[in-house]
DNA sequence: CATTTACGTAAAGGTAACTTTACATTTATT
DNA sequence: AATAAATGTAAAGTTACCTTTACGTAAATG
């Protein structure tokens, strides 16, 4: 899943460490999310969403497999 | 974190097993989410969102601590 | 050139999310 | 009363998320 955390973070002139502090997670967590090592938990996604004041869907891009429109 | 999975599921007349199959997870995962045992991963939250055709924020209610409007 | 700042990454460990299997309970049906 | 359908739950195992500590590197600064 792609995300715009790095872009949004740089947009407001923060480094990873400061964003990490603001979100109360480790810098490695931010780094790992930005580099796509793993996705945040739903809770952390909400915190990030709140911080940037954007909906989760605008920050995290879920790649929908074009599998005949499930359902 | 609260969620409306059970409500939305019943609204379309599905049982936990059928929803689980549609989402390709186990029935226990659905049960655990509905009873609040744990939150889904962000990926599963997106799948659930897609399935019910509602944004994540309308299905999962993140309890924001009233901590002086972080940031 | 030496130091600082920012970032990536790796190892080791803890907890959360998810699995399969299985059993118990409740509600409905026959 | 017996059976089936739907749900809750528990145990044991795997993988993902997140932590602390730490090291390497590249770019900027003194």
CSV table of C-alpha atoms (C1' of nucleotides) in Angstrom, one decimal:
chain,number,residue,atom,x,y,z
A,1,UNK,CA,0.0,0.0,0.0
A,2,UNK,CA,1.4,3.4,-1.0
A,3,UNK,CA,1.1,6.4,1.3
A,4,UNK,CA,1.8,10.1,1.3
A,5,UNK,CA,3.3,10.4,4.7
A,6,UNK,CA,6.7,11.6,3.6
A,7,UNK,CA,5.2,14.1,1.2
A,8,UNK,CA,2.8,15.5,3.8
A,9,UNK,CA,5.5,15.6,6.4
A,10,UNK,CA,8.0,17.5,4.3
A,11,UNK,CA,5.1,19.8,3.2
A,12,UNK,CA,5.0,21.1,6.8
A,13,UNK,CA,8.7,21.1,7.3
A,14,UNK,CA,9.1,18.3,9.7
A,15,UNK,CA,11.7,15.6,10.0
A,16,UNK,CA,11.0,12.0,10.8
A,17,UNK,CA,12.0,12.4,14.4
A,18,UNK,CA,9.6,15.4,15.1
A,19,UNK,CA,6.7,13.6,13.4
A,20,UNK,CA,7.4,10.5,15.4
A,21,UNK,CA,7.3,12.6,18.6
A,22,UNK,CA,4.1,14.3,17.6
A,23,UNK,CA,2.5,10.9,17.0
A,24,UNK,CA,4.2,9.3,20.0
A,25,UNK,CA,5.8,6.5,18.0
A,26,UNK,CA,9.5,5.7,17.3
A,27,UNK,CA,11.4,7.3,14.4
A,28,UNK,CA,11.9,3.9,12.9
A,29,UNK,CA,8.1,3.4,12.8
A,30,UNK,CA,7.8,6.5,10.6
A,31,UNK,CA,10.8,5.5,8.5
A,32,UNK,CA,9.4,2.1,7.9
A,33,UNK,CA,6.0,3.4,7.0
A,34,UNK,CA,7.5,5.9,4.6
A,35,UNK,CA,9.7,3.4,2.9
A,36,UNK,CA,6.8,0.9,2.7
A,37,UNK,CA,8.3,-1.7,5.0
A,38,UNK,CA,4.9,-2.1,6.5
A,39,UNK,CA,1.6,-0.5,7.0
A,40,UNK,CA,0.6,1.3,10.1
A,41,UNK,CA,-2.1,-0.2,12.4
A,42,UNK,CA,-5.6,1.2,11.9
A,43,UNK,CA,-5.1,3.2,15.1
A,44,UNK,CA,-1.8,4.8,14.0
A,45,UNK,CA,-3.4,5.5,10.6
A,46,UNK,CA,-6.1,7.4,12.4
A,47,UNK,CA,-3.6,9.4,14.4
A,48,UNK,CA,-1.7,10.2,11.2
A,49,UNK,CA,-5.0,11.2,9.6
A,50,UNK,CA,-5.8,13.5,12.5
A,51,UNK,CA,-2.3,15.0,12.5
A,52,UNK,CA,-2.4,15.9,8.8
A,53,UNK,CA,-6.1,16.7,8.9
A,54,UNK,CA,-6.8,14.5,5.9
A,55,UNK,CA,-8.9,11.4,5.7
A,56,UNK,CA,-7.1,8.1,5.8
A,57,UNK,CA,-8.1,7.4,2.2
A,58,UNK,CA,-6.2,10.5,1.0
A,59,UNK,CA,-3.0,9.5,2.8
A,60,UNK,CA,-3.0,5.7,2.4
A,61,UNK,CA,-3.6,4.4,-1.1
A,62,UNK,CA,-5.1,0.9,-1.0
A,63,UNK,CA,-4.3,-1.0,-4.2
A,64,UNK,CA,-7.6,-2.6,-5.2
A,65,UNK,CA,-7.0,-5.7,-7.2
A,66,UNK,CA,-9.2,-5.4,-10.4
A,67,UNK,CA,-10.9,-8.7,-9.4
A,68,UNK,CA,-14.3,-8.2,-11.0
A,69,UNK,CA,-15.6,-5.8,-8.5
A,70,UNK,CA,-16.0,-8.1,-5.5
A,71,UNK,CA,-19.6,-8.1,-4.5
B,1,UNK,CA,-12.2,1.7,18.9
B,2,UNK,CA,-15.8,1.1,18.1
B,3,UNK,CA,-17.1,-0.1,14.7
B,4,UNK,CA,-20.3,-0.7,12.8
B,5,UNK,CA,-19.4,-4.0,11.2
B,6,UNK,CA,-22.1,-6.0,12.9
B,7,UNK,CA,-24.7,-3.4,12.1
B,8,UNK,CA,-23.7,-3.1,8.5
B,9,UNK,CA,-23.4,-6.8,8.0
B,10,UNK,CA,-26.9,-7.5,9.4
B,11,UNK,CA,-28.2,-4.6,7.3
B,12,UNK,CA,-27.5,-6.6,4.2
B,13,UNK,CA,-28.6,-9.9,5.7
B,14,UNK,CA,-25.3,-11.6,6.0
B,15,UNK,CA,-24.0,-13.9,8.7
B,16,UNK,CA,-20.4,-13.7,10.0
B,17,UNK,CA,-19.3,-16.7,7.9
B,18,UNK,CA,-20.5,-15.2,4.6
B,19,UNK,CA,-18.9,-11.9,5.4
B,20,UNK,CA,-15.7,-13.7,6.3
B,21,UNK,CA,-15.7,-15.5,3.0
B,22,UNK,CA,-16.4,-12.3,1.0
B,23,UNK,CA,-13.5,-10.6,2.8
B,24,UNK,CA,-11.3,-13.8,2.6
B,25,UNK,CA,-10.6,-13.9,6.3
B,26,UNK,CA,-11.7,-16.3,9.0
B,27,UNK,CA,-15.1,-16.1,10.7
B,28,UNK,CA,-13.2,-15.7,14.0
B,29,UNK,CA,-11.6,-12.5,12.7
B,30,UNK,CA,-15.0,-11.1,11.9
B,31,UNK,CA,-16.3,-12.1,15.3
B,32,UNK,CA,-13.3,-10.7,17.1
B,33,UNK,CA,-13.6,-7.4,15.3
B,34,UNK,CA,-17.4,-7.2,16.0
B,35,UNK,CA,-16.9,-7.9,19.7
B,36,UNK,CA,-14.1,-5.5,19.9
B,37,UNK,CA,-11.4,-8.0,20.8
B,38,UNK,CA,-9.1,-6.3,18.4
B,39,UNK,CA,-9.0,-3.8,15.5
B,40,UNK,CA,-8.5,-4.9,11.9
B,41,UNK,CA,-5.2,-4.1,10.1
B,42,UNK,CA,-5.4,-1.1,7.9
B,43,UNK,CA,-5.6,-3.4,4.9
B,44,UNK,CA,-8.5,-5.3,6.2
B,45,UNK,CA,-10.2,-2.0,7.2
B,46,UNK,CA,-9.9,-0.9,3.5
B,47,UNK,CA,-11.4,-4.2,2.4
B,48,UNK,CA,-14.3,-3.8,4.8
B,49,UNK,CA,-14.7,-0.2,3.6
B,50,UNK,CA,-14.8,-1.3,0.0
B,51,UNK,CA,-17.3,-4.1,0.8
B,52,UNK,CA,-19.8,-1.8,2.5
B,53,UNK,CA,-19.0,1.0,0.2
B,54,UNK,CA,-18.5,3.4,3.1
B,55,UNK,CA,-15.3,5.3,4.1
B,56,UNK,CA,-13.3,3.8,6.9
B,57,UNK,CA,-14.1,6.8,9.1
B,58,UNK,CA,-17.8,5.9,8.9
B,59,UNK,CA,-17.3,2.3,9.9
B,60,UNK,CA,-14.5,2.6,12.5
B,61,UNK,CA,-14.9,5.2,15.2
B,62,UNK,CA,-11.6,6.3,16.5
B,63,UNK,CA,-11.9,7.6,20.0
B,64,UNK,CA,-9.8,10.8,20.1
B,65,UNK,CA,-8.5,11.6,23.5
B,66,UNK,CA,-9.4,15.3,24.3
B,67,UNK,CA,-5.7,16.1,24.8
B,68,UNK,CA,-5.6,19.8,23.9
B,69,UNK,CA,-5.9,19.3,20.2
B,70,UNK,CA,-2.5,17.8,19.5
B,71,UNK,CA,-0.7,20.1,17.1
C,1,DC,C1',38.5,18.1,7.9
C,2,DA,C1',35.4,17.2,11.8
C,3,DT,C1',30.8,17.4,13.4
C,4,DT,C1',26.0,17.5,13.1
C,5,DT,C1',21.5,16.5,11.0
C,6,DA,C1',18.6,13.5,8.6
C,7,DC,C1',17.6,9.2,7.1
C,8,DG,C1',17.9,4.0,6.2
C,9,DT,C1',18.5,-0.3,8.1
C,10,DA,C1',19.3,-4.3,11.1
C,11,DA,C1',18.9,-7.2,15.3
C,12,DA,C1',16.3,-8.8,19.1
C,13,DG,C1',12.2,-8.6,21.6
C,14,DG,C1',7.1,-7.7,22.8
C,15,DT,C1',2.4,-7.4,21.6
C,16,DA,C1',-1.4,-7.3,18.2
C,17,DA,C1',-3.6,-9.3,14.2
C,18,DC,C1',-4.9,-13.4,12.0
C,19,DT,C1',-5.1,-18.5,11.3
C,20,DT,C1',-7.0,-23.4,12.1
C,21,DT,C1',-9.3,-26.4,15.1
C,22,DA,C1',-12.5,-27.1,18.3
C,23,DC,C1',-16.0,-26.7,21.8
C,24,DA,C1',-20.1,-24.4,24.2
C,25,DT,C1',-24.3,-21.7,24.0
C,26,DT,C1',-28.3,-19.7,22.1
C,27,DT,C1',-32.1,-19.6,19.0
C,28,DA,C1',-34.8,-21.6,15.6
C,29,DT,C1',-36.7,-25.5,13.2
C,30,DT,C1',-38.6,-30.1,12.7
D,1,DA,C1',-36.6,-33.6,22.3
D,2,DA,C1',-33.3,-33.7,18.6
D,3,DT,C1',-31.0,-31.1,15.0
D,4,DA,C1',-29.2,-27.2,12.7
D,5,DA,C1',-27.7,-22.4,12.3
D,6,DA,C1',-25.3,-18.5,14.2
D,7,DT,C1',-22.3,-16.7,17.3
D,8,DG,C1',-18.8,-16.5,21.2
D,9,DT,C1',-14.6,-18.1,22.8
D,10,DA,C1',-10.2,-20.6,23.7
D,11,DA,C1',-5.6,-22.6,22.6
D,12,DA,C1',-1.6,-22.7,19.9
D,13,DG,C1',0.9,-21.1,16.1
D,14,DT,C1',2.5,-17.6,12.4
D,15,DT,C1',3.2,-13.1,10.8
D,16,DA,C1',2.8,-8.0,11.1
D,17,DC,C1',3.4,-4.0,13.8
D,18,DC,C1',6.2,-1.4,16.9
D,19,DT,C1',10.0,-0.8,20.4
D,20,DT,C1',15.0,0.2,21.8
D,21,DT,C1',19.6,0.2,20.6
D,22,DA,C1',22.8,0.8,17.4
D,23,DC,C1',25.5,1.4,13.2
D,24,DG,C1',26.3,3.3,8.3
D,25,DT,C1',26.0,6.9,5.0
D,26,DA,C1',25.1,11.2,2.7
D,27,DA,C1',24.6,16.1,2.9
D,28,DA,C1',25.1,20.3,5.2
D,29,DT,C1',27.7,23.2,8.5
D,30,DG,C1',31.6,24.9,11.4
